[in-house]
XYZ file of C-alpha atoms in Angstrom:
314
model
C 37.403 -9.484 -10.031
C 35.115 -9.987 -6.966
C 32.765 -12.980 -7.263
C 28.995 -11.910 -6.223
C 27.998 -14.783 -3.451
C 24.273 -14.253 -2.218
C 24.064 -14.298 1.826
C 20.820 -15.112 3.777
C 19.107 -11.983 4.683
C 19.829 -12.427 8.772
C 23.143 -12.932 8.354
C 23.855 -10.039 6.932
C 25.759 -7.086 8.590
C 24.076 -3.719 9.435
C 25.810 -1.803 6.680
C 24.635 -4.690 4.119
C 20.899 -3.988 5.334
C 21.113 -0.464 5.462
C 22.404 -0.615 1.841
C 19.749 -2.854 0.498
C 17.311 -0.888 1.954
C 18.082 2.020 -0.168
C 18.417 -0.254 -3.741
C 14.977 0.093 -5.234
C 15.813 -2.553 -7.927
C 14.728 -4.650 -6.155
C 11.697 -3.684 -3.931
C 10.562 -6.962 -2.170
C 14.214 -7.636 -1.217
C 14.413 -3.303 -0.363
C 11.800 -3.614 2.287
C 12.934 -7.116 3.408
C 15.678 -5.624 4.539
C 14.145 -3.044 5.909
C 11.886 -4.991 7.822
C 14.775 -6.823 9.331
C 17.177 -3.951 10.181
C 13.628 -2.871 12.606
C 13.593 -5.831 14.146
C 10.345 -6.526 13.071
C 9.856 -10.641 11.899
C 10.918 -10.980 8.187
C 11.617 -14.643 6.859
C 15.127 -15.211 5.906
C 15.818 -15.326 2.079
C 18.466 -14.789 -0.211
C 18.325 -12.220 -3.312
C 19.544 -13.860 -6.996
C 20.039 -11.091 -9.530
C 18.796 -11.881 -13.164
C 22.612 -11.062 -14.264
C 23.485 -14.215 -11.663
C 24.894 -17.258 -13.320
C 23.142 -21.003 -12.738
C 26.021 -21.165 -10.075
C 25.215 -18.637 -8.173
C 22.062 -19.613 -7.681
C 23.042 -23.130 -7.176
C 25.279 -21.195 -4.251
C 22.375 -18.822 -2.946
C 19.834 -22.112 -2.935
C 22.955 -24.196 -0.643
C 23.663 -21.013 1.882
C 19.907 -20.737 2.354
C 19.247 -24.395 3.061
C 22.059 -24.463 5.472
C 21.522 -21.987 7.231
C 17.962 -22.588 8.023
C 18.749 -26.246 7.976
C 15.366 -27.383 5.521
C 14.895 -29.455 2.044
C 12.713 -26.832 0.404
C 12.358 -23.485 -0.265
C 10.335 -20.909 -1.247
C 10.260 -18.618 -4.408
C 9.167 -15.566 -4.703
C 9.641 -12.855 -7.872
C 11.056 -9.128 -7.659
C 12.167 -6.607 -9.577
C 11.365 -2.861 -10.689
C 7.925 -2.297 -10.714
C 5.107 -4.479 -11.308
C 2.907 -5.226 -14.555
C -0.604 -6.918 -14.695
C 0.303 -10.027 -14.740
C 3.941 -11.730 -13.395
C 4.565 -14.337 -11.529
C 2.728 -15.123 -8.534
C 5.090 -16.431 -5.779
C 5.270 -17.479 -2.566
C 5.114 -21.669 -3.373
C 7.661 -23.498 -1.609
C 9.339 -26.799 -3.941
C 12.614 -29.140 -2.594
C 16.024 -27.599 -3.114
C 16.224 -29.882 -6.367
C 13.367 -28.382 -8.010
C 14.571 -24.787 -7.339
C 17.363 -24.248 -9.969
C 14.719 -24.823 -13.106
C 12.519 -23.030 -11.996
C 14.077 -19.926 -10.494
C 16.266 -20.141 -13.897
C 12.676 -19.130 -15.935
C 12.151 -16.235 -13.773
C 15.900 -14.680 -14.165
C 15.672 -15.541 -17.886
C 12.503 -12.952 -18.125
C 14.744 -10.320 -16.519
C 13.299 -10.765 -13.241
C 14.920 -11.407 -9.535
C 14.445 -14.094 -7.552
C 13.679 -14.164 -4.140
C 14.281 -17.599 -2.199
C 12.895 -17.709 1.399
C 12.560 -20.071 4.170
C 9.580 -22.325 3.617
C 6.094 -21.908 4.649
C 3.030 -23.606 4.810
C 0.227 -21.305 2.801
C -2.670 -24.073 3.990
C -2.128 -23.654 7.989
C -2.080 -19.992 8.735
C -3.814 -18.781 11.810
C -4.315 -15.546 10.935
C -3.511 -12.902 7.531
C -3.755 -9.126 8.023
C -3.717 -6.399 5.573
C -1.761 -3.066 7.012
C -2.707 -0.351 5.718
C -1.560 3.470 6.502
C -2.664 6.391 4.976
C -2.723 10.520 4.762
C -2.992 13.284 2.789
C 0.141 14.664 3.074
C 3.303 15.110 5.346
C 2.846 16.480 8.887
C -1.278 15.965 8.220
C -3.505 13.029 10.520
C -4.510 9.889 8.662
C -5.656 6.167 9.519
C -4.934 2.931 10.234
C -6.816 0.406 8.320
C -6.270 -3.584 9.351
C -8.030 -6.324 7.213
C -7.992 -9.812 8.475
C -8.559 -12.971 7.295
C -8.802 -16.053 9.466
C -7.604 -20.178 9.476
C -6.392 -21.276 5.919
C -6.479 -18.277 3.730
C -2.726 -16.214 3.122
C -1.745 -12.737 2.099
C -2.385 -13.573 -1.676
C -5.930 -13.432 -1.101
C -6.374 -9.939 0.408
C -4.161 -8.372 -1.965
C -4.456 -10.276 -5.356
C -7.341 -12.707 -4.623
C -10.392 -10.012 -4.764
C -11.179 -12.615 -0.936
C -13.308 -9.823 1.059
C -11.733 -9.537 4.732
C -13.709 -11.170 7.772
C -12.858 -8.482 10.039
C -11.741 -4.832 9.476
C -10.591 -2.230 12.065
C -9.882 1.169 11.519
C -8.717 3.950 13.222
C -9.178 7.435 12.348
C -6.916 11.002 13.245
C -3.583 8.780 13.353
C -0.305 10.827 13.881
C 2.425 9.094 12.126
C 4.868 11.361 13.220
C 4.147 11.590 16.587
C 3.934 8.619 18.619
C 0.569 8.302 20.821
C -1.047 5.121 21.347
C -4.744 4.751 20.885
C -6.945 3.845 23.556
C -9.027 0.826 23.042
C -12.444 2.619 22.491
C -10.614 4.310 19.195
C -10.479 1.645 17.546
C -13.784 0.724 14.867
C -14.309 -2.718 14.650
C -16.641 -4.261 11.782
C -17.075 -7.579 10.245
C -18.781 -8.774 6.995
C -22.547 -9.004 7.102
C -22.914 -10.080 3.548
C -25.798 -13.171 3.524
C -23.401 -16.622 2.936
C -20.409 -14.221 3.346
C -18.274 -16.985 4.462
C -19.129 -19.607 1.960
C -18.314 -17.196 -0.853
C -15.192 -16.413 0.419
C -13.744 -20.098 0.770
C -15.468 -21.149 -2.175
C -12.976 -18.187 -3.762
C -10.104 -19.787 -1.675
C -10.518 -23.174 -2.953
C -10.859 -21.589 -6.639
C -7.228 -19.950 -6.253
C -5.637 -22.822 -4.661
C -6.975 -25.016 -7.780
C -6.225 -22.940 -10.577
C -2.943 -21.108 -9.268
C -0.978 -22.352 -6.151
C -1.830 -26.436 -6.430
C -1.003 -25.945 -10.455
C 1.821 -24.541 -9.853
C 2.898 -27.073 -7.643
C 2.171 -29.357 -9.245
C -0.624 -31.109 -7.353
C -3.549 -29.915 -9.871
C -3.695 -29.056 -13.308
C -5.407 -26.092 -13.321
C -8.452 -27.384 -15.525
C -10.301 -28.888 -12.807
C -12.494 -26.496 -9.841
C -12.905 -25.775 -6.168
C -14.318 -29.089 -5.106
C -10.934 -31.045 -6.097
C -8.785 -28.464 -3.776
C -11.481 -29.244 -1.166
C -10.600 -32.534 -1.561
C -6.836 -32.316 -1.961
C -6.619 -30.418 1.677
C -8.588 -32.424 3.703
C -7.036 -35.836 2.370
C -3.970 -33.990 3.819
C -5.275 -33.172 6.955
C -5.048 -29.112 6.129
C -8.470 -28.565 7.608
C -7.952 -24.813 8.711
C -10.311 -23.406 5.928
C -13.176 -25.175 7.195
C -13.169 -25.141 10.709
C -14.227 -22.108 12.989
C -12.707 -18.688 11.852
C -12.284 -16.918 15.584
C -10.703 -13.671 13.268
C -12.161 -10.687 14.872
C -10.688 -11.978 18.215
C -7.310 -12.773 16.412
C -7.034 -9.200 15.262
C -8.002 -7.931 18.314
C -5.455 -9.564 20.491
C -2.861 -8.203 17.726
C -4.083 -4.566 17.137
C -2.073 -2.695 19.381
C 1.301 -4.154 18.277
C 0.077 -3.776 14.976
C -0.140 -0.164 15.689
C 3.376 0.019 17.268
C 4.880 -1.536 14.082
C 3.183 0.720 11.369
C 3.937 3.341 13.316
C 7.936 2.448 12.885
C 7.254 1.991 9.207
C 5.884 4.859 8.607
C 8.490 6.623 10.346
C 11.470 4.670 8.462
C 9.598 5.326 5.031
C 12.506 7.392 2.840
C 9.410 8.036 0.869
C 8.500 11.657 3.299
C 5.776 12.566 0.970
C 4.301 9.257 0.810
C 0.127 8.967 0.788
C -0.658 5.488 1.164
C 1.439 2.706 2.745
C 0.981 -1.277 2.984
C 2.359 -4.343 4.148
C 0.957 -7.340 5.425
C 1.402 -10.026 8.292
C 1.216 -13.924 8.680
C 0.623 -15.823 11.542
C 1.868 -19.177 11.352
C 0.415 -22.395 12.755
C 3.866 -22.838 14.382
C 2.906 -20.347 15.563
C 5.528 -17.599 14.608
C 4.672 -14.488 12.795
C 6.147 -12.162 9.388
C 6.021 -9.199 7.568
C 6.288 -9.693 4.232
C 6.206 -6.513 2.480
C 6.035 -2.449 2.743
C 4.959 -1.295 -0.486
C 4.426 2.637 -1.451
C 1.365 2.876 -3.368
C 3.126 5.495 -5.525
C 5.635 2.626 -6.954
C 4.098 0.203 -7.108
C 2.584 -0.309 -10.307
C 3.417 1.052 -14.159
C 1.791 4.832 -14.918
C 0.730 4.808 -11.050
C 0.630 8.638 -10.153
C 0.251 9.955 -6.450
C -3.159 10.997 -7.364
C -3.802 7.368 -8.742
C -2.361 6.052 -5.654
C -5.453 5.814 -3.306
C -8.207 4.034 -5.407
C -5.670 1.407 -5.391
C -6.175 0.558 -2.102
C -6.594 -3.440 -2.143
C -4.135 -4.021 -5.307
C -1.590 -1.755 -2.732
């Protein structure tokens, strides 16, 4: 009988992507590999089944950590589609922490994504992708949401964190390639009065009650003011500083374009009415997709029709 090994997600061969990309068990890992087999920046990660033993993902933890040559790593959750409430990944712990606590997610029938660490507190720059139409072979638009210096990807789509800057672009041919001119593109920021301090007060609130908790650094009882405190005793002082976001996005706009306009075209989905994904940039500074979800699978008793209020959530 053939022993199941996990393999890191760039070194895998182009029939190994190609497969993965069709296996919608697993839909993170799916578009993972989709990302990568477009070239487009993924971060390497290995895929632990919930039928794997502790072994293999003993194994899958080791052929990561090699081959990226790091002491931590970060866990993320997949499998089928999404409830409510799950786990909420993207932490990153040392190796020797990851075998507990990947072993609670596989024991709730879930998969386990471990990926090359990141630092969630240093980002220079978070943007929401989002392509929609009505139907095959009809125009729709290009929606980016941005979000500047300290705030992540968790925040647009499951932190209810308004974005800084938004820019659209209407009459968008996903079929067809032609690249918009510069004066095409709408451009709007938030105008809401104390717009800013809302939104990292809302930061600090999540990083307290979910990602320093789960961490380990917080206990979750205590508020915004202690993660306040916790990032700048670390030096993490992204969050408060100046938030140049609109110019950010503006730089990256036209290769934004150029890659939704290859996911859209790789989508199997040919009917499909409302695409996402989203992008990091690093402090490094390096860049990744992390996602491409289909707004149609998504979530349980998610219809097509249901598929464009859900627009954020997506």
């Amino acid at each position: 009988m053939t022993t199941y090994l996990p393999r890191p997600l760039h070194a895998l061969t182009a029939a190994e992507l190609e497969a993965a990309a069709k296996d919608r068990r697993w839909p993170k890992w799916q578009t993972m590999a989709l990302l990568h087999s477009l070239r487009l920046p993924v971060l390497n990660a290995c895929l632990v089944r919930p039928c794997d033993s502790a072994a293999t993902l003993r194994a899958a933890a080791h052929a990561l950590a090699t081959a990226i040559s790091a002491r931590t790593l970060m866990i993320r959750s997949d499998g089928g589609v999404e409830k409510a409430q799950y786990y909420r990944g993207g932490n990153t712990f040392p190796t020797e922490e990851i075998g507990p606590r990947a072993a609670r997610l596989l024991s709730d029938g879930r998969a386990v994504i471990l990926a090359e660490p990141t630092n969630r507190f240093t980002n220079r720059l978070t943007v929401l992708v989002r392509m929609e139409r009505p139907g095959p072979g009809r125009l729709g638009s290009l929606t980016l949401e941005a979000l500047g210096p300290g705030y992540d990807v968790a925040d647009l789509t499951r932190g209810h964190i308004p974005p800084q800057v938004t820019a659209h672009l209407d009459d968008v041919d996903f079929t067809h390639y032609q690249p918009p001119r510069w004066h095409e593109w709408k451009f709007t920021g938030d105008q809401c009065p104390g717009g800013e301090d809302i939104r990292r007060t809302r930061r600090l609130e999540r990083l307290a009650s979910q990602t320093l908790t789960d961490g380990g650094h917080l206990n979750g009882e205590v508020g915004s003011e202690h993660a306040e405190i916790w990032l700048r005793q670390r030096g993490y002082l992204h969050l408060f500083g100046p938030q140049p976001t609109r110019a950010a996005l503006a730089r990256r706009a036209r290769q934004l374009f150029e890659d939704a306009f290859s996911l859209a075209r790789s989508q199997p989905n040919r009917n499909w009415h409302c695409l996402a994904s989203a992008f990091s940039v690093f402090a490094e500074p390096r860049t990744t997709y992390w996602d491409l979800v289909d707004g149609v699978h998504k979530y349980a008793a998610t219809a097509p029709a249901a598929a464009r209020p859900e627009k954020r959530t997506a």
